[in-house]
Amino acid sequence: MQALLFLMGLLLPPGARAEEIIGGVEVKPHSRPYMANLKIIKEEGLKKRCGGFLITRQFVMTAAHCRGRAITVILGAHNVSKRESTQQKIKVEKQIIHPKFDSSSKLNDIMLLKLQKKAQLTPAVDVISLPSPSDFIKPGKMCWAAGWGRTGVNESTSDTLREVELRIMDKNACKDRSYYDNSIQVCVGSPTTFKSVCKGDSGGPLVCAGVAHGIVSKGAKDAKPPAVFTRISSYMRWIYTVLKGK
Ligand SMILES: *[C@@H]1O[C@H](CO)[C@@H](O)[C@H](O)[C@H]1NC(C)=O
Ligand SMILES: *[C@@H]1O[C@H](CO)[C@@H](O)[C@H](O)[C@H]1NC(C)=O
Protein backbone atom coordinates (compact mmCIF):
# COMPACT_ATOMS: atom_id res chain seq x y z
CA MET A 1 0.00 0.00 0.00
CA GLN A 2 1.15 3.53 -0.53
CA ALA A 3 -0.14 7.00 -0.24
CA LEU A 4 -2.24 7.98 -3.11
CA LEU A 5 -2.42 10.92 -5.01
CA PHE A 6 -4.84 11.14 -7.69
CA LEU A 7 -7.93 9.55 -8.96
CA MET A 8 -8.70 9.12 -12.51
CA GLY A 9 -10.41 7.08 -15.07
CA LEU A 10 -13.74 7.49 -16.66
CA LEU A 11 -16.45 6.13 -18.77
CA LEU A 12 -14.92 5.86 -22.15
CA PRO A 13 -16.57 6.91 -25.30
CA PRO A 14 -16.43 3.97 -27.73
CA GLY A 15 -13.17 4.01 -29.64
CA ALA A 16 -11.37 6.26 -27.19
CA ARG A 17 -7.67 5.58 -26.91
CA ALA A 18 -6.12 4.52 -23.65
CA GLU A 19 -4.22 7.78 -23.29
CA GLU A 20 -7.49 9.62 -23.34
CA ILE A 21 -8.92 7.55 -20.49
CA ILE A 22 -6.01 7.90 -18.22
CA GLY A 23 -6.27 11.65 -18.11
CA GLY A 24 -9.60 11.62 -16.31
CA VAL A 25 -11.73 14.75 -16.50
CA GLU A 26 -10.39 18.26 -16.26
CA VAL A 27 -12.75 20.37 -14.18
CA LYS A 28 -14.14 23.69 -15.39
CA PRO A 29 -11.52 26.18 -14.13
CA HIS A 30 -12.24 27.42 -10.57
CA SER A 31 -15.46 25.42 -10.28
CA ARG A 32 -14.09 23.71 -7.11
CA PRO A 33 -13.03 26.86 -5.21
CA TYR A 34 -12.31 24.96 -1.96
CA MET A 35 -9.44 23.02 -3.55
CA ALA A 36 -5.95 23.68 -2.22
CA ASN A 37 -2.64 22.61 -3.78
CA LEU A 38 0.04 21.91 -1.17
CA LYS A 39 3.76 22.41 -1.84
CA ILE A 40 5.57 20.45 0.83
CA ILE A 41 9.24 20.31 1.80
CA LYS A 42 9.63 16.98 3.57
CA GLU A 43 11.85 16.47 6.61
CA GLU A 44 14.61 15.02 4.40
CA GLY A 45 14.38 18.07 2.13
CA LEU A 46 12.59 16.37 -0.75
CA LYS A 47 9.67 18.13 -2.39
CA LYS A 48 6.20 16.67 -2.48
CA ARG A 49 2.71 17.74 -3.55
CA CYS A 50 -0.60 16.99 -1.92
CA GLY A 51 -4.17 18.17 -2.22
CA GLY A 52 -6.26 19.75 0.51
CA PHE A 53 -9.39 21.84 0.93
CA LEU A 54 -10.34 25.09 2.62
CA ILE A 55 -12.76 24.64 5.56
CA THR A 56 -12.54 28.13 7.12
CA ARG A 57 -10.69 31.26 5.96
CA GLN A 58 -7.72 30.22 8.09
CA PHE A 59 -7.74 26.40 7.97
CA VAL A 60 -7.08 23.81 5.26
CA MET A 61 -7.84 20.12 5.81
CA THR A 62 -5.56 17.43 4.35
CA ALA A 63 -4.06 14.00 5.13
CA ALA A 64 -1.61 13.67 8.05
CA HIS A 65 0.89 11.82 5.87
CA CYS A 66 1.28 15.08 3.88
CA ARG A 67 3.11 16.67 6.82
CA GLY A 68 6.56 18.17 6.31
CA ARG A 69 9.18 20.66 7.41
CA ALA A 70 7.36 23.47 5.59
CA ILE A 71 4.12 23.73 3.59
CA THR A 72 2.81 26.44 1.27
CA VAL A 73 -0.85 26.36 0.27
CA ILE A 74 -2.01 27.58 -3.14
CA LEU A 75 -5.69 28.49 -3.30
CA GLY A 76 -7.66 29.56 -6.39
CA ALA A 77 -5.50 27.53 -8.79
CA HIS A 78 -6.52 25.67 -11.90
CA ASN A 79 -3.19 25.22 -13.72
CA VAL A 80 -0.59 25.12 -10.93
CA SER A 81 2.25 25.61 -13.43
CA LYS A 82 0.86 29.03 -14.34
CA ARG A 83 0.81 32.29 -12.41
CA GLU A 84 -2.94 32.77 -12.40
CA SER A 85 -4.30 36.07 -11.05
CA THR A 86 -6.84 34.08 -9.01
CA GLN A 87 -4.11 32.28 -7.02
CA GLN A 88 -3.41 33.03 -3.36
CA LYS A 89 -0.20 31.51 -1.99
CA ILE A 90 -0.17 31.37 1.81
CA LYS A 91 2.41 29.77 4.09
CA VAL A 92 1.32 27.35 6.78
CA GLU A 93 1.90 28.63 10.32
CA LYS A 94 1.07 25.39 12.10
CA GLN A 95 0.48 21.75 11.11
CA ILE A 96 -1.97 20.13 13.50
CA ILE A 97 -1.68 16.36 13.02
CA HIS A 98 -4.28 14.08 14.59
CA PRO A 99 -2.73 12.83 17.87
CA LYS A 100 -3.52 9.21 16.96
CA PHE A 101 -2.13 9.30 13.41
CA ASP A 102 -0.06 6.19 12.74
CA SER A 103 2.23 6.47 9.75
CA SER A 104 2.53 2.73 9.12
CA SER A 105 -1.18 1.80 9.28
CA LYS A 106 -2.28 5.29 8.07
CA LEU A 107 -5.10 5.20 10.59
CA ASN A 108 -6.35 8.68 11.63
CA ASP A 109 -4.81 10.20 8.49
CA ILE A 110 -6.09 13.74 9.02
CA MET A 111 -4.34 17.07 9.54
CA LEU A 112 -5.42 20.69 9.83
CA LEU A 113 -3.19 23.44 8.47
CA LYS A 114 -3.42 26.85 10.13
CA LEU A 115 -2.57 29.51 7.55
CA GLN A 116 -0.29 32.45 8.39
CA LYS A 117 -3.05 34.78 7.18
CA LYS A 118 -6.69 34.35 6.33
CA ALA A 119 -7.63 33.58 2.74
CA GLN A 120 -9.57 36.22 0.80
CA LEU A 121 -12.85 34.70 -0.33
CA THR A 122 -13.37 35.30 -4.07
CA PRO A 123 -15.24 33.49 -6.87
CA ALA A 124 -12.14 31.24 -7.16
CA VAL A 125 -11.52 30.71 -3.41
CA ASP A 126 -14.19 29.50 -1.01
CA VAL A 127 -14.78 27.10 1.88
CA ILE A 128 -16.55 23.72 1.75
CA SER A 129 -19.00 22.38 4.33
CA LEU A 130 -18.19 19.48 6.64
CA PRO A 131 -20.63 16.74 7.67
CA SER A 132 -22.32 16.52 11.06
CA PRO A 133 -20.90 13.80 13.38
CA SER A 134 -23.95 11.60 12.70
CA ASP A 135 -23.71 11.95 8.90
CA PHE A 136 -22.19 8.53 8.17
CA ILE A 137 -21.85 8.29 4.39
CA LYS A 138 -23.50 5.07 3.09
CA PRO A 139 -22.47 2.50 0.46
CA GLY A 140 -23.97 3.07 -2.99
CA LYS A 141 -23.70 6.86 -2.91
CA MET A 142 -21.81 8.54 -5.74
CA CYS A 143 -19.27 11.18 -4.77
CA TRP A 144 -16.43 13.14 -6.41
CA ALA A 145 -12.72 13.30 -5.74
CA ALA A 146 -10.39 15.91 -7.24
CA GLY A 147 -6.69 16.60 -7.41
CA TRP A 148 -3.56 17.50 -9.36
CA GLY A 149 -1.90 14.11 -8.93
CA ARG A 150 -0.74 11.55 -11.43
CA THR A 151 -3.18 10.54 -14.08
CA GLY A 152 -1.90 6.95 -14.24
CA VAL A 153 0.56 4.73 -12.36
CA ASN A 154 3.34 5.59 -14.81
CA GLU A 155 2.17 9.07 -15.71
CA SER A 156 3.36 12.42 -14.40
CA THR A 157 1.26 14.69 -12.24
CA SER A 158 -1.28 17.01 -13.84
CA ASP A 159 -0.89 20.80 -14.21
CA THR A 160 -4.62 21.23 -14.14
CA LEU A 161 -7.25 20.14 -11.65
CA ARG A 162 -9.04 16.92 -12.55
CA GLU A 163 -11.85 15.00 -10.96
CA VAL A 164 -13.53 11.62 -11.00
CA GLU A 165 -16.88 10.27 -9.81
CA LEU A 166 -16.57 7.32 -7.42
CA ARG A 167 -18.98 4.98 -5.64
CA ILE A 168 -18.97 4.50 -1.87
CA MET A 169 -18.41 0.77 -1.31
CA ASP A 170 -19.52 -1.65 1.37
CA LYS A 171 -16.80 -2.24 3.97
CA ASN A 172 -16.29 -5.80 2.66
CA ALA A 173 -14.76 -4.40 -0.55
CA CYS A 174 -11.86 -3.09 1.58
CA LYS A 175 -11.50 -6.07 3.91
CA ASP A 176 -8.22 -7.15 2.30
CA ARG A 177 -6.72 -3.66 2.75
CA SER A 178 -4.43 -3.69 5.75
CA TYR A 179 -5.82 -2.00 8.89
CA TYR A 180 -9.10 -0.98 7.24
CA ASP A 181 -11.56 0.35 9.86
CA ASN A 182 -14.96 1.34 8.45
CA SER A 183 -15.87 3.42 11.51
CA ILE A 184 -13.11 5.93 10.74
CA GLN A 185 -12.42 5.26 7.04
CA VAL A 186 -14.46 5.09 3.82
CA CYS A 187 -13.98 2.41 1.14
CA VAL A 188 -14.26 4.22 -2.22
CA GLY A 189 -14.36 3.14 -5.86
CA SER A 190 -15.90 0.08 -7.46
CA PRO A 191 -13.38 -2.66 -8.41
CA THR A 192 -15.46 -3.43 -11.52
CA THR A 193 -15.06 0.04 -13.05
CA PHE A 194 -12.06 1.58 -14.68
CA LYS A 195 -12.00 4.45 -12.20
CA SER A 196 -8.95 4.34 -10.11
CA VAL A 197 -6.54 6.11 -7.82
CA CYS A 198 -2.92 7.01 -8.45
CA LYS A 199 0.06 8.60 -6.83
CA GLY A 200 -0.06 12.34 -6.58
CA ASP A 201 -2.86 13.93 -4.58
CA SER A 202 -3.29 12.57 -1.12
CA GLY A 203 -5.17 14.91 1.11
CA GLY A 204 -7.80 15.93 -1.44
CA PRO A 205 -11.50 15.76 -0.58
CA LEU A 206 -14.26 13.25 -1.33
CA VAL A 207 -17.27 15.46 -1.98
CA CYS A 208 -20.82 14.10 -1.73
CA ALA A 209 -23.71 16.49 -2.46
CA GLY A 210 -21.53 19.52 -1.76
CA VAL A 211 -20.18 18.26 1.58
CA ALA A 212 -16.60 17.02 2.18
CA HIS A 213 -16.97 13.51 3.61
CA GLY A 214 -13.53 12.00 3.03
CA ILE A 215 -9.80 12.68 2.63
CA VAL A 216 -7.71 10.70 0.08
CA SER A 217 -5.50 8.49 2.26
CA LYS A 218 -4.18 5.34 0.61
CA GLY A 219 -4.63 2.91 -2.24
CA ALA A 220 -3.12 -0.14 -3.84
CA LYS A 221 0.29 0.20 -5.54
CA ASP A 222 -1.23 -0.70 -8.89
CA ALA A 223 -3.90 1.97 -8.28
CA LYS A 224 -6.75 -0.54 -8.64
CA PRO A 225 -9.90 0.55 -6.79
CA PRO A 226 -11.18 0.61 -4.11
CA ALA A 227 -9.09 3.18 -2.25
CA VAL A 228 -9.23 4.14 1.39
CA PHE A 229 -10.29 7.62 2.52
CA THR A 230 -10.38 9.09 6.03
CA ARG A 231 -14.02 9.41 7.23
CA ILE A 232 -14.38 13.09 8.24
CA SER A 233 -17.65 12.71 10.19
CA SER A 234 -15.80 10.58 12.77
CA TYR A 235 -13.42 13.45 13.57
CA MET A 236 -15.81 16.39 13.98
CA ARG A 237 -15.25 16.75 17.72
CA TRP A 238 -11.46 16.94 17.25
CA ILE A 239 -11.89 19.34 14.31
CA TYR A 240 -14.07 21.75 16.31
CA THR A 241 -11.63 21.64 19.23
CA VAL A 242 -8.76 22.63 16.92
CA LEU A 243 -10.75 25.35 15.14
CA LYS A 244 -11.91 26.89 18.43
CA GLY A 245 -8.44 26.77 19.93
CA LYS A 246 -6.98 29.14 17.38
C1 LIG B 1 -0.30 24.82 -17.74
O1 LIG B 1 0.50 25.97 -17.84
C2 LIG B 1 1.79 25.73 -18.42
C3 LIG B 1 2.59 27.03 -18.29
O2 LIG B 1 1.92 28.09 -18.89
C4 LIG B 1 1.60 25.24 -19.84
O3 LIG B 1 2.86 24.97 -20.42
C5 LIG B 1 0.76 23.96 -19.81
O4 LIG B 1 0.48 23.53 -21.13
C6 LIG B 1 -0.56 24.21 -19.09
N1 LIG B 1 -1.24 22.92 -18.96
C7 LIG B 1 -2.46 22.68 -19.44
C8 LIG B 1 -2.96 21.28 -19.28
O5 LIG B 1 -3.14 23.54 -19.97
C1 LIG C 1 4.36 0.87 -15.21
O1 LIG C 1 5.76 0.69 -15.24
C2 LIG C 1 6.18 -0.53 -14.66
C3 LIG C 1 7.69 -0.53 -14.62
O2 LIG C 1 8.23 -0.01 -15.82
C4 LIG C 1 5.60 -1.70 -15.47
O3 LIG C 1 6.00 -2.94 -14.91
C5 LIG C 1 4.08 -1.60 -15.44
O4 LIG C 1 3.51 -2.61 -16.26
C6 LIG C 1 3.63 -0.24 -15.95
N1 LIG C 1 2.18 -0.12 -15.74
C7 LIG C 1 1.37 0.37 -16.66
C8 LIG C 1 -0.08 0.39 -16.32
O5 LIG C 1 1.76 0.79 -17.74
Tab-separated table of C-alpha atoms and ligand atoms in Angstrom:
chain	number	residue	atom	x	y	z
A	1	MET	CA	0.000	0.000	0.000
A	2	GLN	CA	1.151	3.530	-0.532
A	3	ALA	CA	-0.135	6.999	-0.235
A	4	LEU	CA	-2.244	7.982	-3.105
A	5	LEU	CA	-2.421	10.924	-5.009
A	6	PHE	CA	-4.838	11.140	-7.692
A	7	LEU	CA	-7.926	9.553	-8.957
A	8	MET	CA	-8.704	9.124	-12.511
A	9	GLY	CA	-10.414	7.079	-15.071
A	10	LEU	CA	-13.739	7.492	-16.656
A	11	LEU	CA	-16.449	6.126	-18.773
A	12	LEU	CA	-14.919	5.855	-22.149
A	13	PRO	CA	-16.566	6.906	-25.304
A	14	PRO	CA	-16.426	3.969	-27.727
A	15	GLY	CA	-13.170	4.010	-29.638
A	16	ALA	CA	-11.372	6.261	-27.193
A	17	ARG	CA	-7.670	5.579	-26.908
A	18	ALA	CA	-6.117	4.517	-23.653
A	19	GLU	CA	-4.218	7.782	-23.291
A	20	GLU	CA	-7.490	9.623	-23.343
A	21	ILE	CA	-8.918	7.554	-20.486
A	22	ILE	CA	-6.006	7.895	-18.217
A	23	GLY	CA	-6.271	11.649	-18.113
A	24	GLY	CA	-9.602	11.622	-16.306
A	25	VAL	CA	-11.728	14.748	-16.501
A	26	GLU	CA	-10.388	18.262	-16.260
A	27	VAL	CA	-12.749	20.367	-14.181
A	28	LYS	CA	-14.145	23.687	-15.394
A	29	PRO	CA	-11.519	26.184	-14.128
A	30	HIS	CA	-12.240	27.419	-10.570
A	31	SER	CA	-15.462	25.420	-10.277
A	32	ARG	CA	-14.088	23.706	-7.108
A	33	PRO	CA	-13.031	26.863	-5.207
A	34	TYR	CA	-12.314	24.964	-1.958
A	35	MET	CA	-9.439	23.016	-3.552
A	36	ALA	CA	-5.949	23.676	-2.221
A	37	ASN	CA	-2.641	22.610	-3.776
A	38	LEU	CA	0.037	21.912	-1.168
A	39	LYS	CA	3.760	22.408	-1.841
A	40	ILE	CA	5.569	20.448	0.830
A	41	ILE	CA	9.237	20.311	1.799
A	42	LYS	CA	9.629	16.981	3.572
A	43	GLU	CA	11.853	16.468	6.612
A	44	GLU	CA	14.609	15.019	4.396
A	45	GLY	CA	14.384	18.070	2.135
A	46	LEU	CA	12.594	16.365	-0.752
A	47	LYS	CA	9.675	18.130	-2.387
A	48	LYS	CA	6.202	16.672	-2.484
A	49	ARG	CA	2.709	17.737	-3.555
A	50	CYS	CA	-0.604	16.994	-1.923
A	51	GLY	CA	-4.172	18.166	-2.218
A	52	GLY	CA	-6.263	19.749	0.509
A	53	PHE	CA	-9.390	21.839	0.934
A	54	LEU	CA	-10.345	25.094	2.625
A	55	ILE	CA	-12.762	24.639	5.558
A	56	THR	CA	-12.541	28.131	7.119
A	57	ARG	CA	-10.689	31.263	5.960
A	58	GLN	CA	-7.717	30.217	8.090
A	59	PHE	CA	-7.736	26.397	7.974
A	60	VAL	CA	-7.084	23.807	5.264
A	61	MET	CA	-7.836	20.121	5.815
A	62	THR	CA	-5.557	17.428	4.354
A	63	ALA	CA	-4.061	14.002	5.133
A	64	ALA	CA	-1.608	13.667	8.050
A	65	HIS	CA	0.894	11.819	5.871
A	66	CYS	CA	1.283	15.080	3.878
A	67	ARG	CA	3.109	16.671	6.821
A	68	GLY	CA	6.556	18.170	6.306
A	69	ARG	CA	9.176	20.656	7.415
A	70	ALA	CA	7.357	23.473	5.588
A	71	ILE	CA	4.124	23.733	3.595
A	72	THR	CA	2.812	26.441	1.269
A	73	VAL	CA	-0.846	26.357	0.275
A	74	ILE	CA	-2.012	27.579	-3.142
A	75	LEU	CA	-5.691	28.490	-3.300
A	76	GLY	CA	-7.661	29.565	-6.386
A	77	ALA	CA	-5.498	27.530	-8.788
A	78	HIS	CA	-6.518	25.669	-11.901
A	79	ASN	CA	-3.190	25.225	-13.717
A	80	VAL	CA	-0.590	25.120	-10.927
A	81	SER	CA	2.247	25.611	-13.432
A	82	LYS	CA	0.861	29.030	-14.338
A	83	ARG	CA	0.812	32.289	-12.406
A	84	GLU	CA	-2.942	32.775	-12.402
A	85	SER	CA	-4.300	36.070	-11.048
A	86	THR	CA	-6.843	34.079	-9.008
A	87	GLN	CA	-4.114	32.275	-7.020
A	88	GLN	CA	-3.406	33.028	-3.359
A	89	LYS	CA	-0.197	31.510	-1.985
A	90	ILE	CA	-0.166	31.367	1.807
A	91	LYS	CA	2.407	29.768	4.095
A	92	VAL	CA	1.320	27.353	6.783
A	93	GLU	CA	1.900	28.628	10.317
A	94	LYS	CA	1.072	25.386	12.104
A	95	GLN	CA	0.485	21.750	11.108
A	96	ILE	CA	-1.971	20.126	13.504
A	97	ILE	CA	-1.684	16.357	13.015
A	98	HIS	CA	-4.282	14.080	14.595
A	99	PRO	CA	-2.727	12.830	17.866
A	100	LYS	CA	-3.522	9.208	16.958
A	101	PHE	CA	-2.131	9.302	13.415
A	102	ASP	CA	-0.059	6.194	12.745
A	103	SER	CA	2.235	6.475	9.748
A	104	SER	CA	2.531	2.726	9.121
A	105	SER	CA	-1.180	1.800	9.280
A	106	LYS	CA	-2.277	5.286	8.067
A	107	LEU	CA	-5.104	5.204	10.593
A	108	ASN	CA	-6.346	8.682	11.628
A	109	ASP	CA	-4.805	10.197	8.487
A	110	ILE	CA	-6.095	13.737	9.015
A	111	MET	CA	-4.337	17.072	9.542
A	112	LEU	CA	-5.420	20.693	9.828
A	113	LEU	CA	-3.188	23.437	8.473
A	114	LYS	CA	-3.425	26.848	10.125
A	115	LEU	CA	-2.572	29.507	7.547
A	116	GLN	CA	-0.291	32.451	8.386
A	117	LYS	CA	-3.048	34.777	7.176
A	118	LYS	CA	-6.692	34.345	6.328
A	119	ALA	CA	-7.629	33.582	2.737
A	120	GLN	CA	-9.570	36.219	0.802
A	121	LEU	CA	-12.853	34.698	-0.330
A	122	THR	CA	-13.370	35.305	-4.068
A	123	PRO	CA	-15.237	33.489	-6.874
A	124	ALA	CA	-12.139	31.240	-7.156
A	125	VAL	CA	-11.523	30.712	-3.411
A	126	ASP	CA	-14.193	29.499	-1.005
A	127	VAL	CA	-14.777	27.103	1.883
A	128	ILE	CA	-16.549	23.724	1.747
A	129	SER	CA	-18.997	22.378	4.334
A	130	LEU	CA	-18.188	19.485	6.637
A	131	PRO	CA	-20.633	16.742	7.668
A	132	SER	CA	-22.316	16.521	11.064
A	133	PRO	CA	-20.899	13.800	13.384
A	134	SER	CA	-23.948	11.601	12.698
A	135	ASP	CA	-23.712	11.954	8.897
A	136	PHE	CA	-22.193	8.528	8.169
A	137	ILE	CA	-21.849	8.288	4.390
A	138	LYS	CA	-23.496	5.075	3.094
A	139	PRO	CA	-22.466	2.504	0.460
A	140	GLY	CA	-23.970	3.070	-2.992
A	141	LYS	CA	-23.698	6.863	-2.911
A	142	MET	CA	-21.815	8.544	-5.744
A	143	CYS	CA	-19.269	11.182	-4.773
A	144	TRP	CA	-16.427	13.138	-6.411
A	145	ALA	CA	-12.715	13.296	-5.740
A	146	ALA	CA	-10.390	15.914	-7.238
A	147	GLY	CA	-6.688	16.601	-7.414
A	148	TRP	CA	-3.559	17.501	-9.363
A	149	GLY	CA	-1.900	14.114	-8.927
A	150	ARG	CA	-0.736	11.555	-11.429
A	151	THR	CA	-3.177	10.542	-14.085
A	152	GLY	CA	-1.904	6.950	-14.240
A	153	VAL	CA	0.558	4.727	-12.357
A	154	ASN	CA	3.336	5.589	-14.810
A	155	GLU	CA	2.172	9.075	-15.710
A	156	SER	CA	3.361	12.418	-14.404
A	157	THR	CA	1.262	14.695	-12.236
A	158	SER	CA	-1.281	17.006	-13.837
A	159	ASP	CA	-0.886	20.799	-14.211
A	160	THR	CA	-4.618	21.235	-14.135
A	161	LEU	CA	-7.254	20.143	-11.651
A	162	ARG	CA	-9.040	16.924	-12.547
A	163	GLU	CA	-11.850	15.002	-10.957
A	164	VAL	CA	-13.527	11.616	-10.998
A	165	GLU	CA	-16.882	10.271	-9.810
A	166	LEU	CA	-16.570	7.319	-7.415
A	167	ARG	CA	-18.976	4.979	-5.644
A	168	ILE	CA	-18.972	4.499	-1.870
A	169	MET	CA	-18.409	0.770	-1.314
A	170	ASP	CA	-19.520	-1.649	1.367
A	171	LYS	CA	-16.800	-2.239	3.970
A	172	ASN	CA	-16.286	-5.803	2.656
A	173	ALA	CA	-14.762	-4.402	-0.547
A	174	CYS	CA	-11.859	-3.085	1.582
A	175	LYS	CA	-11.498	-6.067	3.910
A	176	ASP	CA	-8.220	-7.149	2.300
A	177	ARG	CA	-6.720	-3.661	2.745
A	178	SER	CA	-4.426	-3.691	5.751
A	179	TYR	CA	-5.816	-2.005	8.887
A	180	TYR	CA	-9.104	-0.979	7.239
A	181	ASP	CA	-11.558	0.350	9.862
A	182	ASN	CA	-14.961	1.339	8.447
A	183	SER	CA	-15.873	3.416	11.508
A	184	ILE	CA	-13.109	5.933	10.736
A	185	GLN	CA	-12.419	5.265	7.038
A	186	VAL	CA	-14.458	5.087	3.824
A	187	CYS	CA	-13.983	2.407	1.145
A	188	VAL	CA	-14.256	4.224	-2.217
A	189	GLY	CA	-14.361	3.137	-5.864
A	190	SER	CA	-15.903	0.076	-7.458
A	191	PRO	CA	-13.382	-2.665	-8.412
A	192	THR	CA	-15.464	-3.428	-11.516
A	193	THR	CA	-15.063	0.041	-13.053
A	194	PHE	CA	-12.059	1.578	-14.679
A	195	LYS	CA	-12.002	4.447	-12.202
A	196	SER	CA	-8.948	4.343	-10.108
A	197	VAL	CA	-6.536	6.109	-7.818
A	198	CYS	CA	-2.915	7.007	-8.454
A	199	LYS	CA	0.064	8.605	-6.833
A	200	GLY	CA	-0.063	12.336	-6.575
A	201	ASP	CA	-2.857	13.933	-4.583
A	202	SER	CA	-3.290	12.568	-1.124
A	203	GLY	CA	-5.172	14.910	1.111
A	204	GLY	CA	-7.803	15.930	-1.439
A	205	PRO	CA	-11.504	15.758	-0.581
A	206	LEU	CA	-14.255	13.255	-1.329
A	207	VAL	CA	-17.271	15.458	-1.981
A	208	CYS	CA	-20.818	14.098	-1.725
A	209	ALA	CA	-23.714	16.494	-2.462
A	210	GLY	CA	-21.526	19.525	-1.763
A	211	VAL	CA	-20.177	18.256	1.579
A	212	ALA	CA	-16.601	17.021	2.178
A	213	HIS	CA	-16.969	13.507	3.607
A	214	GLY	CA	-13.528	12.003	3.028
A	215	ILE	CA	-9.803	12.678	2.627
A	216	VAL	CA	-7.713	10.699	0.085
A	217	SER	CA	-5.505	8.489	2.256
A	218	LYS	CA	-4.179	5.336	0.608
A	219	GLY	CA	-4.633	2.911	-2.244
A	220	ALA	CA	-3.122	-0.140	-3.837
A	221	LYS	CA	0.287	0.195	-5.541
A	222	ASP	CA	-1.230	-0.700	-8.895
A	223	ALA	CA	-3.896	1.966	-8.284
A	224	LYS	CA	-6.752	-0.542	-8.641
A	225	PRO	CA	-9.899	0.554	-6.787
A	226	PRO	CA	-11.177	0.613	-4.114
A	227	ALA	CA	-9.089	3.178	-2.251
A	228	VAL	CA	-9.225	4.142	1.390
A	229	PHE	CA	-10.294	7.623	2.516
A	230	THR	CA	-10.376	9.089	6.035
A	231	ARG	CA	-14.021	9.407	7.234
A	232	ILE	CA	-14.380	13.087	8.236
A	233	SER	CA	-17.654	12.710	10.191
A	234	SER	CA	-15.797	10.577	12.768
A	235	TYR	CA	-13.425	13.448	13.569
A	236	MET	CA	-15.806	16.389	13.980
A	237	ARG	CA	-15.254	16.752	17.720
A	238	TRP	CA	-11.461	16.945	17.247
A	239	ILE	CA	-11.885	19.341	14.312
A	240	TYR	CA	-14.069	21.752	16.314
A	241	THR	CA	-11.626	21.644	19.228
A	242	VAL	CA	-8.759	22.626	16.917
A	243	LEU	CA	-10.747	25.350	15.136
A	244	LYS	CA	-11.912	26.891	18.434
A	245	GLY	CA	-8.437	26.770	19.927
A	246	LYS	CA	-6.980	29.145	17.382
B	1	LIG	C1	-0.302	24.825	-17.736
B	1	LIG	O1	0.501	25.974	-17.838
B	1	LIG	C2	1.787	25.733	-18.416
B	1	LIG	C3	2.587	27.028	-18.291
B	1	LIG	O2	1.924	28.092	-18.891
B	1	LIG	C4	1.602	25.242	-19.844
B	1	LIG	O3	2.857	24.970	-20.417
B	1	LIG	C5	0.755	23.964	-19.814
B	1	LIG	O4	0.480	23.534	-21.134
B	1	LIG	C6	-0.562	24.211	-19.087
B	1	LIG	N1	-1.243	22.924	-18.957
B	1	LIG	C7	-2.457	22.678	-19.437
B	1	LIG	C8	-2.955	21.282	-19.279
B	1	LIG	O5	-3.141	23.544	-19.974
B	2	LIG	C1	4.357	0.869	-15.208
B	2	LIG	O1	5.755	0.694	-15.237
B	2	LIG	C2	6.176	-0.532	-14.656
B	2	LIG	C3	7.692	-0.528	-14.617
B	2	LIG	O2	8.229	-0.007	-15.819
B	2	LIG	C4	5.597	-1.703	-15.467
B	2	LIG	O3	5.997	-2.937	-14.905
B	2	LIG	C5	4.084	-1.603	-15.444
B	2	LIG	O4	3.507	-2.614	-16.257
B	2	LIG	C6	3.629	-0.242	-15.948
B	2	LIG	N1	2.182	-0.122	-15.741
B	2	LIG	C7	1.367	0.374	-16.660
B	2	LIG	C8	-0.078	0.386	-16.318
B	2	LIG	O5	1.759	0.788	-17.736
